[in-house]
Coordinates of N, CA and C in Angstrom, one line a residue:
X1 N 81.8 29.3 45.4 CA 81.5 28.3 46.3 C 81.1 27.0 45.6
X2 N 81.5 25.9 46.1 CA 81.3 24.6 45.4 C 79.8 24.3 45.4
X3 N 79.2 23.8 44.2 CA 77.8 23.4 44.2 C 77.7 21.9 44.6
X4 N 76.6 21.6 45.3 CA 76.4 20.2 45.7 C 76.3 19.3 44.5
X5 N 76.8 18.1 44.6 CA 76.7 17.1 43.5 C 75.3 16.6 43.3
X6 N 74.8 16.6 42.0 CA 73.4 16.1 41.7 C 73.3 14.6 41.9
X7 N 74.4 13.9 42.0 CA 74.4 12.5 42.2 C 74.3 12.0 43.6
X8 N 74.3 13.1 44.6 CA 74.2 12.7 46.0 C 72.9 12.1 46.3
X9 N 72.9 11.1 47.2 CA 71.7 10.4 47.6 C 70.9 11.1 48.6
X10 N 69.5 11.2 48.4 CA 68.7 11.9 49.4 C 68.5 11.0 50.6
X11 N 68.5 11.7 51.8 CA 68.3 10.9 53.0 C 67.0 10.1 53.0
X12 N 67.0 8.9 53.6 CA 65.8 8.1 53.7 C 64.8 8.7 54.7
X13 N 63.5 8.6 54.4 CA 62.5 9.2 55.3 C 62.4 8.3 56.6
X14 N 62.4 9.0 57.6 CA 62.2 8.3 58.9 C 60.8 8.0 59.2
X15 N 60.5 6.9 59.8 CA 59.1 6.6 60.1 C 58.6 7.5 61.2
X16 N 57.3 7.9 61.1 CA 56.8 8.9 62.0 C 56.6 8.2 63.4
X17 N 56.8 9.0 64.4 CA 56.6 8.4 65.7 C 55.1 8.1 65.9
X18 N 54.8 7.1 66.7 CA 53.4 6.7 67.0 C 52.7 6.3 65.8
X19 N 53.3 5.9 64.7 CA 52.6 5.4 63.5 C 52.2 4.0 63.7
X20 N 50.9 3.7 63.3 CA 50.4 2.4 63.5 C 49.9 1.8 62.2
X21 N 50.1 0.5 62.0 CA 49.5 -0.2 60.8 C 48.3 -0.9 61.2
X22 N 47.1 -0.5 60.6 CA 45.8 -1.1 60.9 C 45.5 -2.2 59.9
X23 N 45.2 -3.3 60.4 CA 44.9 -4.5 59.5 C 43.4 -4.7 59.6
X24 N 42.8 -5.1 58.4 CA 41.4 -5.4 58.2 C 40.5 -4.3 58.7
X25 N 40.8 -3.1 58.4 CA 40.0 -2.0 58.8 C 38.7 -1.9 58.0
X26 N 37.6 -1.6 58.6 CA 36.3 -1.6 57.9 C 36.2 -0.2 57.1
X27 N 36.2 -0.4 55.8 CA 36.2 0.9 54.9 C 34.9 1.1 54.3
X28 N 33.8 0.4 54.7 CA 32.5 0.5 54.2 C 32.3 -0.2 52.8
X29 N 31.2 0.1 52.2 CA 30.9 -0.7 50.9 C 31.4 0.0 49.7
X30 N 31.8 1.3 49.8 CA 32.2 2.0 48.5 C 33.5 1.4 47.9
X31 N 34.3 0.8 48.8 CA 35.6 0.2 48.3 C 35.4 -1.2 47.6
X32 N 34.2 -1.8 47.9 CA 33.9 -3.1 47.4 C 32.9 -3.2 46.3
X33 N 32.9 -2.1 45.5 CA 31.8 -2.0 44.4 C 32.0 -3.1 43.3
X34 N 33.3 -3.6 43.2 CA 33.5 -4.6 42.2 C 32.9 -6.0 42.6
X35 N 32.7 -6.1 43.9 CA 32.1 -7.4 44.4 C 30.6 -7.4 44.4
X36 N 30.0 -6.2 44.0 CA 28.5 -6.1 44.1 C 27.8 -7.1 43.0
X37 N 26.7 -7.7 43.4 CA 25.9 -8.5 42.6 C 24.5 -8.1 42.7
X38 N 23.7 -8.2 41.6 CA 22.3 -7.8 41.7 C 21.5 -8.9 42.5
X39 N 20.5 -8.4 43.1 CA 19.6 -9.4 43.9 C 18.9 -10.4 43.1
X40 N 18.5 -10.0 41.8 CA 17.8 -10.9 40.9 C 18.8 -11.5 40.0
X41 N 18.6 -12.7 39.6 CA 19.4 -13.4 38.6 C 19.2 -12.8 37.2
X42 N 20.2 -12.9 36.4 CA 20.1 -12.4 35.0 C 19.2 -13.3 34.2
X43 N 18.3 -12.6 33.5 CA 17.3 -13.3 32.7 C 17.5 -12.9 31.2
X44 N 17.3 -14.0 30.3 CA 17.4 -13.7 28.9 C 16.1 -13.1 28.4
X45 N 16.2 -12.1 27.5 CA 15.0 -11.5 27.0 C 14.3 -12.4 26.0
X46 N 13.0 -12.6 26.1 CA 12.2 -13.4 25.2 C 10.9 -12.6 24.9
X47 N 10.8 -12.1 23.7 CA 9.6 -11.3 23.4 C 8.3 -12.2 23.4
X48 N 7.2 -11.6 24.0 CA 6.0 -12.3 24.1 C 5.3 -12.5 22.7
X49 N 4.7 -13.6 22.5 CA 4.0 -13.8 21.2 C 2.8 -13.0 21.1
X50 N 2.6 -12.3 20.0 CA 1.4 -11.5 19.7 C 0.5 -12.2 18.8
X51 N -0.8 -12.0 19.0 CA -1.7 -12.6 18.0 C -1.6 -11.8 16.7
X52 N -1.6 -12.4 15.6 CA -1.6 -11.7 14.3 C -2.8 -10.8 14.1
X53 N -2.6 -9.7 13.4 CA -3.7 -8.8 13.2 C -4.7 -9.4 12.3
X54 N -6.0 -9.1 12.5 CA -7.0 -9.7 11.7 C -7.2 -8.8 10.5
X55 N -6.7 -9.3 9.4 CA -6.8 -8.6 8.1 C -7.4 -9.5 7.1
X56 N -8.3 -9.0 6.3 CA -8.9 -9.8 5.3 C -7.9 -10.0 4.2
X57 N -8.0 -11.1 3.5 CA -7.1 -11.4 2.4 C -7.4 -10.5 1.3
X58 N -6.6 -9.5 1.1 CA -6.9 -8.4 0.1 C -7.0 -9.0 -1.3
X59 N -6.3 -10.1 -1.6 CA -6.3 -10.6 -2.9 C -7.5 -11.6 -3.2
X60 N -8.0 -12.2 -2.1 CA -8.9 -13.3 -2.3 C -10.3 -13.1 -1.6
X61 N -10.5 -11.9 -1.0 CA -11.7 -11.7 -0.2 C -12.9 -11.6 -1.2
X62 N -14.0 -12.3 -1.0 CA -15.1 -12.3 -1.9 C -15.7 -10.9 -1.9
X63 N -16.3 -10.4 -3.1 CA -16.8 -9.1 -3.2 C -18.0 -8.9 -2.4
X64 N -18.8 -9.9 -2.1 CA -20.1 -9.8 -1.4 C -19.9 -9.9 0.1
X65 N -18.7 -9.9 0.6 CA -18.5 -9.9 2.1 C -17.7 -8.7 2.5
X66 N -17.9 -8.3 3.8 CA -17.2 -7.2 4.3 C -15.9 -7.7 4.9
X67 N -14.8 -7.2 4.4 CA -13.5 -7.7 4.9 C -13.2 -7.1 6.3
X68 N -12.5 -7.9 7.1 CA -12.2 -7.4 8.5 C -10.8 -6.8 8.5
X69 N -10.7 -5.6 8.0 CA -9.4 -4.9 8.0 C -9.4 -4.0 9.2
X70 N -8.7 -4.3 10.2 CA -8.6 -3.5 11.4 C -7.2 -3.3 11.7
X71 N -7.0 -2.3 12.7 CA -5.6 -2.0 13.1 C -5.1 -3.2 13.9
X72 N -3.8 -3.4 14.0 CA -3.1 -4.5 14.6 C -3.3 -4.5 16.1
X73 N -3.0 -5.6 16.7 CA -3.1 -5.8 18.1 C -2.1 -4.9 18.8
X74 N -0.9 -4.8 18.2 CA 0.2 -4.0 18.8 C -0.1 -2.5 18.8
X75 N -1.1 -2.1 17.9 CA -1.4 -0.7 17.8 C -2.8 -0.4 18.3
X76 N -3.1 -0.9 19.5 CA -4.5 -0.7 20.0 C -4.9 0.7 20.1
X77 N -3.9 1.6 20.4 CA -4.3 3.0 20.5 C -4.6 3.7 19.1
X78 N -4.2 3.0 18.0 CA -4.6 3.5 16.7 C -3.9 4.8 16.3
X79 N -2.7 5.0 16.8 CA -2.1 6.3 16.6 C -1.7 6.5 15.1
X80 N -1.1 5.4 14.5 CA -0.7 5.5 13.1 C -0.4 4.1 12.6
X81 N -1.1 3.7 11.5 CA -0.8 2.4 10.9 C -1.3 2.4 9.5
X82 N -0.5 1.7 8.6 CA -0.8 1.8 7.2 C -0.8 0.3 6.7
X83 N -1.9 0.0 5.9 CA -2.0 -1.3 5.3 C -2.0 -1.2 3.8
X84 N -1.2 -1.9 3.1 CA -1.1 -1.9 1.7 C -2.3 -2.6 1.1
X85 N -3.0 -1.8 0.2 CA -4.2 -2.3 -0.4 C -4.2 -2.4 -1.9
X86 N -3.0 -2.2 -2.5 CA -2.8 -2.3 -3.9 C -3.2 -3.6 -4.5
X87 N -2.9 -4.7 -3.8 CA -3.4 -6.0 -4.3 C -4.9 -6.1 -4.4
X88 N -5.6 -5.5 -3.5 CA -7.0 -5.5 -3.5 C -7.5 -4.8 -4.8
X89 N -7.0 -3.6 -5.1 CA -7.4 -3.0 -6.3 C -7.0 -3.7 -7.6
X90 N -5.8 -4.4 -7.6 CA -5.4 -5.2 -8.7 C -6.4 -6.3 -9.0
X91 N -7.0 -6.8 -7.9 CA -7.9 -7.9 -8.1 C -9.3 -7.4 -8.5
X92 N -9.7 -6.3 -7.9 CA -11.1 -5.8 -8.1 C -11.3 -5.2 -9.5
X93 N -10.3 -4.5 -10.1 CA -10.5 -3.9 -11.4 C -10.5 -5.0 -12.5
X94 N -10.2 -6.2 -12.2 CA -10.3 -7.3 -13.2 C -11.7 -7.5 -13.6
X95 N -12.7 -7.1 -12.8 CA -14.1 -7.2 -13.2 C -14.4 -6.4 -14.5
X96 N -13.5 -5.5 -14.9 CA -13.7 -4.8 -16.1 C -13.5 -5.7 -17.4
X97 N -12.8 -6.7 -17.2 CA -12.5 -7.6 -18.4 C -13.8 -8.3 -18.8
X98 N -14.2 -8.2 -20.0 CA -15.4 -8.8 -20.5 C -16.6 -7.8 -20.6
X99 N -16.3 -6.6 -20.1 CA -17.4 -5.6 -20.1 C -17.7 -5.2 -21.5
X100 N -19.0 -5.2 -21.8 CA -19.5 -4.9 -23.1 C -20.5 -3.8 -23.1
X101 N -20.7 -3.1 -24.2 CA -21.7 -2.0 -24.3 C -22.6 -2.4 -25.4
X102 N -23.6 -1.5 -25.7 CA -24.6 -1.7 -26.7 C -24.1 -1.3 -28.1
X103 N -22.9 -0.9 -28.2 CA -22.3 -0.4 -29.5 C -21.4 -1.5 -30.1
X104 N -21.3 -2.6 -29.4 CA -20.5 -3.7 -30.0 C -19.1 -3.7 -29.5
X105 N -18.7 -2.9 -28.5 CA -17.3 -2.9 -28.0 C -17.2 -3.8 -26.7
X106 N -16.1 -4.4 -26.6 CA -15.9 -5.3 -25.4 C -14.4 -5.1 -24.9
X107 N -14.3 -5.1 -23.6 CA -13.0 -5.0 -23.0 C -12.4 -6.4 -23.0
X108 N -11.3 -6.5 -23.7 CA -10.6 -7.8 -23.9 C -9.6 -8.1 -22.8
X109 N -9.0 -7.0 -22.3 CA -7.8 -7.2 -21.3 C -7.7 -6.1 -20.4
X110 N -7.4 -6.4 -19.2 CA -7.0 -5.3 -18.2 C -5.5 -5.4 -17.9
X111 N -4.8 -4.3 -18.2 CA -3.4 -4.3 -18.0 C -2.9 -4.3 -16.6
X112 N -1.6 -4.2 -16.4 CA -1.1 -4.1 -15.0 C -1.5 -2.9 -14.3
X113 N -1.9 -3.1 -13.1 CA -2.4 -2.0 -12.2 C -1.2 -1.5 -11.4
X114 N -0.8 -0.3 -11.5 CA 0.3 0.3 -10.8 C -0.1 1.5 -10.0
X115 N 0.7 1.9 -9.0 CA 0.4 3.0 -8.2 C 0.5 2.7 -6.7
X116 N -0.3 3.3 -5.9 CA -0.3 3.1 -4.5 C -1.7 3.1 -4.0
X117 N -2.0 2.2 -3.0 CA -3.3 2.2 -2.3 C -3.0 1.7 -0.9
X118 N -3.6 2.3 0.1 CA -3.5 1.9 1.5 C -4.6 2.5 2.3
X119 N -4.9 1.8 3.4 CA -5.8 2.3 4.4 C -5.0 2.7 5.6
X120 N -5.0 4.0 5.9 CA -4.1 4.5 6.9 C -5.0 4.9 8.1
X121 N -4.6 4.4 9.3 CA -5.2 4.7 10.5 C -4.5 5.9 11.2
X122 N -5.3 6.9 11.4 CA -4.7 8.1 12.1 C -5.6 8.5 13.2
X123 N -5.1 8.3 14.5 CA -5.8 8.5 15.7 C -7.1 7.7 15.7
X124 N -7.0 6.4 15.2 CA -8.1 5.5 15.3 C -9.1 5.6 14.1
X125 N -9.0 6.6 13.3 CA -9.9 6.7 12.1 C -9.2 6.4 10.8
X126 N -9.8 5.5 10.0 CA -9.2 5.1 8.8 C -9.4 6.1 7.7
X127 N -8.3 6.3 6.8 CA -8.4 7.1 5.6 C -8.1 6.1 4.4
X128 N -9.0 6.2 3.5 CA -9.0 5.2 2.3 C -8.3 5.9 1.2
X129 N -7.0 5.7 1.1 CA -6.1 6.3 0.1 C -5.9 5.4 -1.1
X130 N -5.9 5.9 -2.3 CA -5.5 5.2 -3.5 C -5.2 6.2 -4.6
X131 N -4.2 5.8 -5.4 CA -3.8 6.6 -6.6 C -3.2 5.6 -7.6
X132 N -4.0 5.1 -8.5 CA -3.6 4.0 -9.4 C -3.9 4.3 -10.8
X133 N -3.3 3.6 -11.7 CA -3.5 3.7 -13.1 C -3.3 2.3 -13.8
X134 N -4.0 2.2 -14.9 CA -3.9 0.9 -15.7 C -4.4 1.2 -17.1
X135 N -4.4 0.2 -17.9 CA -4.8 0.3 -19.3 C -5.8 -0.9 -19.7
X136 N -6.8 -0.5 -20.5 CA -7.7 -1.5 -21.0 C -7.6 -1.6 -22.5
X137 N -7.7 -2.8 -23.0 CA -7.7 -3.1 -24.4 C -9.1 -3.5 -24.8
X138 N -9.6 -2.8 -25.8 CA -11.0 -3.2 -26.3 C -11.0 -3.4 -27.8
X139 N -12.0 -4.1 -28.2 CA -12.2 -4.4 -29.7 C -13.7 -4.5 -29.9
X140 N -14.1 -4.5 -31.2 CA -15.5 -4.6 -31.5 C -15.8 -4.5 -33.0
X141 N -17.1 -4.7 -33.2 CA -17.5 -4.7 -34.6 C -18.9 -4.0 -34.7
X142 N -19.0 -3.1 -35.6 CA -20.3 -2.5 -35.8 C -20.8 -2.9 -37.2
X143 N -21.8 -3.7 -37.2 CA -22.3 -4.3 -38.5 C -23.0 -3.2 -39.3
X144 N -22.9 -3.3 -40.6 CA -23.6 -2.4 -41.5 C -25.1 -2.8 -41.5
X145 N -25.9 -1.9 -42.1 CA -27.3 -2.1 -42.1 C -27.7 -3.5 -42.7
X146 N -27.1 -3.8 -43.8 CA -27.4 -5.1 -44.4 C -27.1 -6.3 -43.5
X147 N -26.0 -6.3 -42.9 CA -25.6 -7.4 -42.0 C -26.4 -7.4 -40.7
X148 N -26.8 -6.2 -40.3 CA -27.6 -6.2 -39.1 C -29.0 -6.8 -39.3
X149 N -29.5 -6.8 -40.5 CA -30.8 -7.5 -40.8 C -30.6 -8.9 -41.1
X150 N -29.4 -9.4 -41.2 CA -29.1 -10.8 -41.5 C -28.9 -11.6 -40.2
X151 N -28.6 -12.9 -40.3 CA -28.4 -13.7 -39.2 C -27.2 -13.2 -38.3
X152 N -27.3 -13.6 -37.0 CA -26.2 -13.1 -36.1 C -24.9 -13.7 -36.5
X153 N -23.9 -12.8 -36.5 CA -22.5 -13.2 -36.9 C -22.2 -12.9 -38.3
X154 N -23.2 -12.4 -39.1 CA -22.9 -12.0 -40.4 C -22.2 -10.7 -40.5
X155 N -21.2 -10.7 -41.3 CA -20.3 -9.5 -41.5 C -19.8 -9.4 -42.9
X156 N -19.4 -8.2 -43.3 CA -18.9 -8.0 -44.6 C -17.8 -6.9 -44.5
X157 N -17.3 -6.5 -45.6 CA -16.2 -5.5 -45.6 C -16.7 -4.1 -45.2
X158 N -18.1 -3.9 -45.3 CA -18.6 -2.6 -44.9 C -18.8 -2.5 -43.4
X159 N -18.7 -3.6 -42.7 CA -18.8 -3.5 -41.2 C -17.6 -2.9 -40.6
X160 N -17.8 -2.1 -39.6 CA -16.7 -1.3 -39.1 C -16.0 -2.0 -37.9
X161 N -14.7 -2.3 -38.1 CA -13.9 -3.0 -37.1 C -13.3 -1.9 -36.1
X162 N -13.2 -2.3 -34.8 CA -12.6 -1.4 -33.8 C -11.5 -2.2 -33.0
X163 N -10.5 -1.4 -32.7 CA -9.4 -1.9 -31.8 C -8.8 -0.7 -31.2
X164 N -8.6 -0.7 -29.9 CA -8.0 0.4 -29.2 C -7.7 0.1 -27.7
X165 N -7.3 1.2 -27.1 CA -6.9 1.1 -25.6 C -7.6 2.3 -24.9
X166 N -7.8 2.0 -23.6 CA -8.3 3.1 -22.8 C -7.3 3.2 -21.6
X167 N -6.6 4.4 -21.6 CA -5.7 4.7 -20.5 C -6.5 5.2 -19.3
X168 N -6.5 4.5 -18.2 CA -7.2 4.9 -17.0 C -6.1 5.5 -16.0
X169 N -6.2 6.8 -15.8 CA -5.3 7.5 -14.9 C -6.1 8.4 -13.9
X170 N -5.3 9.0 -13.0 CA -5.9 9.9 -12.0 C -7.1 9.3 -11.3
X171 N -7.0 8.0 -11.1 CA -7.9 7.3 -10.2 C -7.4 7.4 -8.8
X172 N -7.8 8.5 -8.2 CA -7.2 9.0 -7.0 C -8.2 9.4 -5.9
X173 N -7.9 9.1 -4.7 CA -8.8 9.4 -3.6 C -9.0 10.9 -3.3
X174 N -8.0 11.7 -3.7 CA -8.1 13.2 -3.4 C -8.7 13.9 -4.6
X175 N -9.2 13.2 -5.6 CA -9.9 13.9 -6.7 C -11.3 13.4 -6.8
X176 N -11.9 12.9 -5.7 CA -13.3 12.5 -5.8 C -14.2 13.6 -5.8
X177 N -15.5 13.4 -6.3 CA -16.5 14.4 -6.3 C -17.1 14.5 -5.0
X178 N -18.1 15.4 -4.8 CA -18.8 15.6 -3.6 C -19.5 14.4 -3.0
X179 N -19.8 13.4 -3.9 CA -20.5 12.2 -3.4 C -19.5 11.1 -3.1
X180 N -18.2 11.4 -3.2 CA -17.2 10.4 -2.9 C -16.8 9.5 -4.1
X181 N -17.3 9.8 -5.3 CA -17.0 8.9 -6.5 C -15.7 9.4 -7.1
X182 N -14.9 8.5 -7.6 CA -13.6 8.9 -8.2 C -13.8 9.5 -9.6
X183 N -13.1 10.5 -9.9 CA -13.2 11.2 -11.2 C -11.9 10.8 -12.0
X184 N -11.9 9.6 -12.4 CA -10.7 9.1 -13.2 C -10.7 9.7 -14.6
X185 N -9.5 9.8 -15.1 CA -9.4 10.3 -16.5 C -9.3 9.1 -17.4
X186 N -10.1 9.0 -18.4 CA -10.1 7.9 -19.4 C -9.8 8.5 -20.8
X187 N -8.7 8.0 -21.3 CA -8.2 8.5 -22.6 C -8.2 7.3 -23.6
X188 N -8.9 7.5 -24.8 CA -9.0 6.5 -25.8 C -7.9 6.7 -26.8
X189 N -7.3 5.6 -27.2 CA -6.3 5.5 -28.2 C -6.6 4.5 -29.2
X190 N -6.8 4.9 -30.5 CA -7.2 4.0 -31.5 C -6.0 3.2 -32.0
X191 N -6.2 1.9 -32.3 CA -5.2 1.1 -33.0 C -5.7 0.5 -34.2
X192 N -4.9 -0.1 -35.1 CA -5.3 -0.6 -36.4 C -5.9 -2.0 -36.1
X193 N -7.1 -2.3 -36.4 CA -7.7 -3.6 -36.3 C -7.1 -4.6 -37.3
X194 N -7.1 -5.9 -37.0 CA -6.6 -6.9 -37.9 C -7.6 -7.0 -39.1
X195 N -7.1 -7.5 -40.2 CA -8.0 -7.8 -41.3 C -7.4 -7.2 -42.6
X196 N -7.9 -7.6 -43.7 CA -7.4 -7.1 -45.0 C -7.6 -5.6 -45.2
X197 N -6.9 -5.0 -46.1 CA -6.9 -3.5 -46.2 C -8.3 -3.0 -46.7
X198 N -9.1 -3.9 -47.4 CA -10.3 -3.4 -48.0 C -11.5 -3.3 -47.0
X199 N -11.3 -3.8 -45.8 CA -12.4 -3.7 -44.9 C -12.3 -2.4 -44.1
X200 N -13.5 -2.0 -43.6 CA -13.6 -0.7 -42.9 C -13.0 -0.9 -41.5
X201 N -12.1 0.1 -41.2 CA -11.5 0.0 -39.8 C -11.6 1.4 -39.2
X202 N -12.0 1.4 -37.9 CA -12.3 2.6 -37.2 C -10.9 3.3 -36.9
X203 N -11.0 4.6 -37.0 CA -9.8 5.5 -36.7 C -10.1 6.1 -35.3
X204 N -9.2 7.1 -35.0 CA -9.3 7.8 -33.7 C -10.7 8.4 -33.5
X205 N -11.2 9.1 -34.5 CA -12.5 9.8 -34.4 C -13.6 8.8 -34.1
X206 N -13.7 7.7 -34.8 CA -14.7 6.7 -34.6 C -14.6 6.1 -33.2
X207 N -13.4 5.8 -32.8 CA -13.2 5.2 -31.5 C -13.6 6.1 -30.4
X208 N -13.2 7.4 -30.5 CA -13.6 8.4 -29.5 C -15.2 8.4 -29.4
X209 N -15.8 8.5 -30.5 CA -17.3 8.6 -30.6 C -18.0 7.4 -30.0
X210 N -17.6 6.2 -30.5 CA -18.3 5.0 -30.1 C -18.0 4.6 -28.7
X211 N -16.7 4.6 -28.3 CA -16.3 4.3 -26.9 C -16.9 5.3 -25.9
X212 N -16.9 6.6 -26.3 CA -17.4 7.6 -25.4 C -18.9 7.5 -25.1
X213 N -19.6 6.9 -26.1 CA -21.1 6.8 -25.9 C -21.5 5.8 -24.9
X214 N -20.9 4.7 -24.8 CA -21.4 3.6 -23.9 C -20.3 3.0 -23.0
X215 N -19.1 2.7 -23.7 CA -18.1 2.0 -23.0 C -17.5 2.8 -21.8
X216 N -17.1 4.0 -22.1 CA -16.5 4.8 -21.0 C -17.4 5.0 -19.8
X217 N -18.7 5.4 -20.0 CA -19.6 5.5 -18.9 C -19.7 4.2 -18.1
X218 N -19.7 3.1 -18.8 CA -19.7 1.8 -18.1 C -18.5 1.6 -17.2
X219 N -17.3 2.0 -17.8 CA -16.1 1.9 -17.0 C -16.1 2.7 -15.7
X220 N -16.6 3.9 -15.9 CA -16.8 4.8 -14.7 C -17.7 4.2 -13.7
X221 N -18.7 3.6 -14.1 CA -19.7 2.9 -13.1 C -18.9 1.8 -12.3
X222 N -18.1 1.0 -13.0 CA -17.4 0.0 -12.3 C -16.4 0.5 -11.3
X223 N -15.7 1.6 -11.7 CA -14.7 2.2 -10.8 C -15.4 2.8 -9.6
X224 N -16.6 3.4 -9.8 CA -17.3 4.0 -8.7 C -17.7 2.9 -7.7
X225 N -18.1 1.8 -8.3 CA -18.5 0.6 -7.4 C -17.3 0.1 -6.7
X226 N -16.1 0.0 -7.3 CA -14.9 -0.4 -6.6 C -14.6 0.5 -5.4
X227 N -14.7 1.8 -5.7 CA -14.3 2.8 -4.6 C -15.3 2.7 -3.5
X228 N -16.6 2.5 -3.7 CA -17.5 2.3 -2.6 C -17.3 1.1 -1.8
X229 N -17.0 0.0 -2.5 CA -16.7 -1.3 -1.8 C -15.4 -1.1 -1.0
X230 N -14.4 -0.4 -1.5 CA -13.1 -0.2 -0.8 C -13.4 0.5 0.5
X231 N -14.3 1.5 0.5 CA -14.5 2.3 1.7 C -15.4 1.5 2.7
X232 N -16.0 0.4 2.3 CA -16.8 -0.4 3.2 C -16.0 -1.5 3.9
X233 N -14.7 -1.6 3.6 CA -14.0 -2.7 4.2 C -13.9 -2.5 5.7
X234 N -13.8 -1.3 6.2 CA -13.8 -1.1 7.7 C -14.8 0.1 7.9
X235 N -15.2 0.2 9.2 CA -16.0 1.3 9.6 C -15.2 2.6 9.5
X236 N -15.9 3.6 9.0 CA -15.2 4.9 8.7 C -15.0 5.7 10.0
X237 N -15.7 5.4 11.1 CA -15.6 6.2 12.3 C -14.4 5.8 13.1
X238 N -14.1 6.6 14.1 CA -13.0 6.2 15.0 C -13.3 5.0 15.9
X239 N -12.3 4.4 16.4 CA -12.5 3.1 17.2 C -12.9 3.4 18.6
X240 N -12.9 4.7 19.0 CA -13.3 5.0 20.4 C -14.3 6.1 20.4

């Protein structure tokens, strides 16, 4: 039997009887979603100005005043906030410069203070954290018995010259004793004092002995004073 040709044209569809064309039919709002506009006009976002937090100048606050270091206005709940206080320690330990003892030793220089220090607010209560280290340079002269009986400033080749450094480390908040005083590690390193070879110069043993007698305890006293002042910058209790 002959197959129908694939190129034959399909018959056109006849219009249905009783078919009507409806014009402007109400199709509801779902069809007009592209024409929707919000009731309120579009507004540009502008953040509201906040008052700056009241924070004492950590570098310049006088030592005899209580600094107003409080949590920021944006963190009124006091959930978590951290304030960098390393500049405060860098300024405070400078009081060690010029420190003298009864053995003739004097701190000539305070080196760079490095590490971390911050007052952290956790649930409204401050934690006074610090972990810093630095170096002190000291020098001195112990006069011999003959020069000690002479006028002030008299010295000779028998007088003992000192030069050295004190490495201050482990000055840390989590190594304080039961009274809250820091237990810093102080290590003495002797250096060769200037002067001709025939004069007496202190070695490591003499520096350890003389510096350990008066100078190091004085350094500890100053560090304890700094730590106590640091903890008095804000009230230690919670804010609510």
